[in-house]
CSV table of C-alpha atoms in Angstrom, one decimal:
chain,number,residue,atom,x,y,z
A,113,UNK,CA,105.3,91.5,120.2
A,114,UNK,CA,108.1,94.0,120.2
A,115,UNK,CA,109.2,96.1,117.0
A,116,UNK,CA,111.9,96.4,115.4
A,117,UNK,CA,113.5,99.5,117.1
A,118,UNK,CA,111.0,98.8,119.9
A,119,UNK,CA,113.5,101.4,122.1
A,120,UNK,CA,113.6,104.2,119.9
A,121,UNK,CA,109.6,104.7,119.8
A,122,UNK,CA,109.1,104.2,123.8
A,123,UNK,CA,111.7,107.0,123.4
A,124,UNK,CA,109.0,108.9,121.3
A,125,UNK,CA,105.3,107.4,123.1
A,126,UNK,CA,107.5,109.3,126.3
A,127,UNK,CA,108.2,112.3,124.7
A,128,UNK,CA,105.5,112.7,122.2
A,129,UNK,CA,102.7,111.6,124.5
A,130,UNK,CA,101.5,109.3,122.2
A,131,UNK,CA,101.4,105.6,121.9
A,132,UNK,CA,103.1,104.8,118.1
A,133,UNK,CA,101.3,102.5,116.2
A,134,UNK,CA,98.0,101.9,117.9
A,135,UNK,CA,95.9,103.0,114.9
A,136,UNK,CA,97.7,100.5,112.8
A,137,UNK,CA,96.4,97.0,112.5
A,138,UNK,CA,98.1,93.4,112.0
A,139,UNK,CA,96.7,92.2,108.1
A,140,UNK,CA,98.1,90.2,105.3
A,141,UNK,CA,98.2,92.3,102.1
A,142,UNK,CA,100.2,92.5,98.9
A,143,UNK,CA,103.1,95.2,99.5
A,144,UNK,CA,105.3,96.9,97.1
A,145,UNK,CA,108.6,99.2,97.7
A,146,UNK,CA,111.3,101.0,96.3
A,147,UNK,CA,114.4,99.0,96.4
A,148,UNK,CA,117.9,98.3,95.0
A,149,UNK,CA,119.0,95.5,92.4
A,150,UNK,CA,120.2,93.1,95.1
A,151,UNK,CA,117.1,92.4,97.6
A,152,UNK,CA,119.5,91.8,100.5
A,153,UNK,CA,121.1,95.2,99.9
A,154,UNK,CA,121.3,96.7,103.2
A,155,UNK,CA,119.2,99.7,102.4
A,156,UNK,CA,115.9,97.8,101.1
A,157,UNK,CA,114.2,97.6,104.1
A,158,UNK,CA,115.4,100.9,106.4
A,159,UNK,CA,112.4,103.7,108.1
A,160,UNK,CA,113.5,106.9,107.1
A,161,UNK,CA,114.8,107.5,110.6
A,162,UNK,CA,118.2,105.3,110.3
A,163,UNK,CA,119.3,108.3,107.4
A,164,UNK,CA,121.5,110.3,109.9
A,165,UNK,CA,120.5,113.2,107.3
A,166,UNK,CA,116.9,113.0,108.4
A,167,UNK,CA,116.0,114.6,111.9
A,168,UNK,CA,112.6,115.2,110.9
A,169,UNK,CA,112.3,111.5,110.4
A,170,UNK,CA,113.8,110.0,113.8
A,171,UNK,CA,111.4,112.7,115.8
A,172,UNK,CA,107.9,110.7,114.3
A,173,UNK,CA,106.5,107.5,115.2
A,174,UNK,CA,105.9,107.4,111.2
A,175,UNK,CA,110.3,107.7,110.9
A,176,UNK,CA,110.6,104.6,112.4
A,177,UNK,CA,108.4,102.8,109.9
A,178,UNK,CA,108.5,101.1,106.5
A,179,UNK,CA,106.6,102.6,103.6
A,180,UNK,CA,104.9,100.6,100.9
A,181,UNK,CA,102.4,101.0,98.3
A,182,UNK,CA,99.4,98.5,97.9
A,183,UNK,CA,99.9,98.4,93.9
A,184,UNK,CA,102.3,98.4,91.2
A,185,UNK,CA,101.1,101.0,89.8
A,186,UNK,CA,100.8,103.6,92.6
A,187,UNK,CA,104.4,102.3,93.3
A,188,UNK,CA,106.1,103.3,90.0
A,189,UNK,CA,103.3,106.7,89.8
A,190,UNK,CA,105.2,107.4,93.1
A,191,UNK,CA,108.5,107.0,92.4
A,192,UNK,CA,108.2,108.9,88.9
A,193,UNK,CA,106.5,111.4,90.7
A,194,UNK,CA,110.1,111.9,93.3
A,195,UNK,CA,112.9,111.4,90.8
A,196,UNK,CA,111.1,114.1,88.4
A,197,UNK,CA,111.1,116.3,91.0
A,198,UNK,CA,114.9,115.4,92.3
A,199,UNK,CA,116.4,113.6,89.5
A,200,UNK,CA,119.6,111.6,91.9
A,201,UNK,CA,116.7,110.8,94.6
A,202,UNK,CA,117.2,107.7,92.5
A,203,UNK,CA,120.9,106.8,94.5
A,204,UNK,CA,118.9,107.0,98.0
A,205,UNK,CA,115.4,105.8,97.5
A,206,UNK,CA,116.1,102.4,95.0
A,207,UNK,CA,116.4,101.4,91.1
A,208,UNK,CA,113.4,98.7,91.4
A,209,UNK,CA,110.1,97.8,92.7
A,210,UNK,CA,110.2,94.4,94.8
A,211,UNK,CA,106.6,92.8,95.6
A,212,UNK,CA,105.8,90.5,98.5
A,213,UNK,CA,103.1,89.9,101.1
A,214,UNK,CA,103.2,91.2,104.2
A,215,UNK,CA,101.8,88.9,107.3
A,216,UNK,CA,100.3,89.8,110.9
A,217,UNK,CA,103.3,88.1,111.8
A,218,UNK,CA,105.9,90.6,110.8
A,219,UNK,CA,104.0,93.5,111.9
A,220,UNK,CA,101.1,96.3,111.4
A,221,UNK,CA,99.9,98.7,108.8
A,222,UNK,CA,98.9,102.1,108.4
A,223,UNK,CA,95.4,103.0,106.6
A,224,UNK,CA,96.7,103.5,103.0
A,225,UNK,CA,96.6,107.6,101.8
A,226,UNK,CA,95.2,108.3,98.7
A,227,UNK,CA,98.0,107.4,96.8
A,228,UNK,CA,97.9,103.8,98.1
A,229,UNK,CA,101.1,104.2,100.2
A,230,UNK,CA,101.1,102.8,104.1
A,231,UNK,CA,103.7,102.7,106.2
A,232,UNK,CA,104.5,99.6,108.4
A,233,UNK,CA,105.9,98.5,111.6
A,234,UNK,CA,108.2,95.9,111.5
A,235,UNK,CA,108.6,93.4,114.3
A,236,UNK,CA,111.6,92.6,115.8
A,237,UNK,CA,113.4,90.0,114.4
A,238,UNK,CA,111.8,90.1,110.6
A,239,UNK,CA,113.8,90.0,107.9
A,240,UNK,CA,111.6,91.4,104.8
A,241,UNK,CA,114.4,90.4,102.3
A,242,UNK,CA,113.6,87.1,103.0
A,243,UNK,CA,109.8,87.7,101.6
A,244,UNK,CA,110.3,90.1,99.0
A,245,UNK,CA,111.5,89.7,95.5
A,246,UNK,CA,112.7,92.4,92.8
A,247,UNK,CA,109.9,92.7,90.6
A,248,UNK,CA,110.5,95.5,88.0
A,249,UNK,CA,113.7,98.0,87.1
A,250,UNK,CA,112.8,101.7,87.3
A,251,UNK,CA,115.8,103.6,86.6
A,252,UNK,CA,117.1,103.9,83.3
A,253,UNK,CA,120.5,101.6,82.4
A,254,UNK,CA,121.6,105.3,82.3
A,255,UNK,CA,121.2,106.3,86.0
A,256,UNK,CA,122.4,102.5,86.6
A,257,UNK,CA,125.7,103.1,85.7
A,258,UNK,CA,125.9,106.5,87.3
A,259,UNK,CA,125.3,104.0,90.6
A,260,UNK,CA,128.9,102.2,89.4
A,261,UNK,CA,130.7,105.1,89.2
């Protein structure tokens, strides 16, 4: 089945000499990820790679893939971990963890690091939004309303 920006990674299997994706594997798994108040925001569910910011990203098979955590916990952990480290990552990276379960039928996963995050490859056509509900507020009301400014 193709993925999601299916063109972009030939682009890199061509030019990287690599084949992205082959050492990840089609599983059903609970799934946790940074996102925004509104599950259909239009930034939930982007790889790294659509940031015009991030070159680095666009020139990885990894860039073009979505990163989740397998619990809660190592979800929040992580995203403490960032915004300590760059307080308005907060405005780029999501306000909220959403939970859902990701199927063989919307694409493969990573081995998890040691900090329980994987990244995955959408197919094409898969909407995660549609599977995926807000599950817990992470930013202050604070940083909320610096996000309504």
């Amino acid at each position: 089945m193709p993925y999601k920006y299916e063109e972009k990674i030939l682009k890199l299997n061509e030019n990287l000499g690599c084949n992205c994706y082959d050492d990840y594997v089609e599983k059903e798994c609970e799934a946790y990820r940074f996102t925004f108040a509104e599950i259909t925001d239009k930034r939930n569910f982007l790889p790294t790679a659509s940031d015009p910011t991030n070159n680095k990203a666009r020139q990885k098979c990894s860039g073009y893939a979505i990163s989740f955590h397998e619990t809660e916990t190592s979800s929040k952990n992580t995203w403490d971990y960032l915004i300590d480290d760059r307080p308005n990552l907060f405005k780029k990276i999501g306000t909220h963890i959403s939970k859902g379960t990701l199927t063989k039928a919307y694409g493969k996963c990573s081995d998890s690091d040691e900090h329980l995050h994987f990244n995955f490859a959408e197919y094409e056509d898969i909407k995660l939004e549609a599977y995926f509900q807000i599950h817990q507020q992470l930013a202050s009301d604070e940083m909320l309303k610096k996000l309504n400014v």
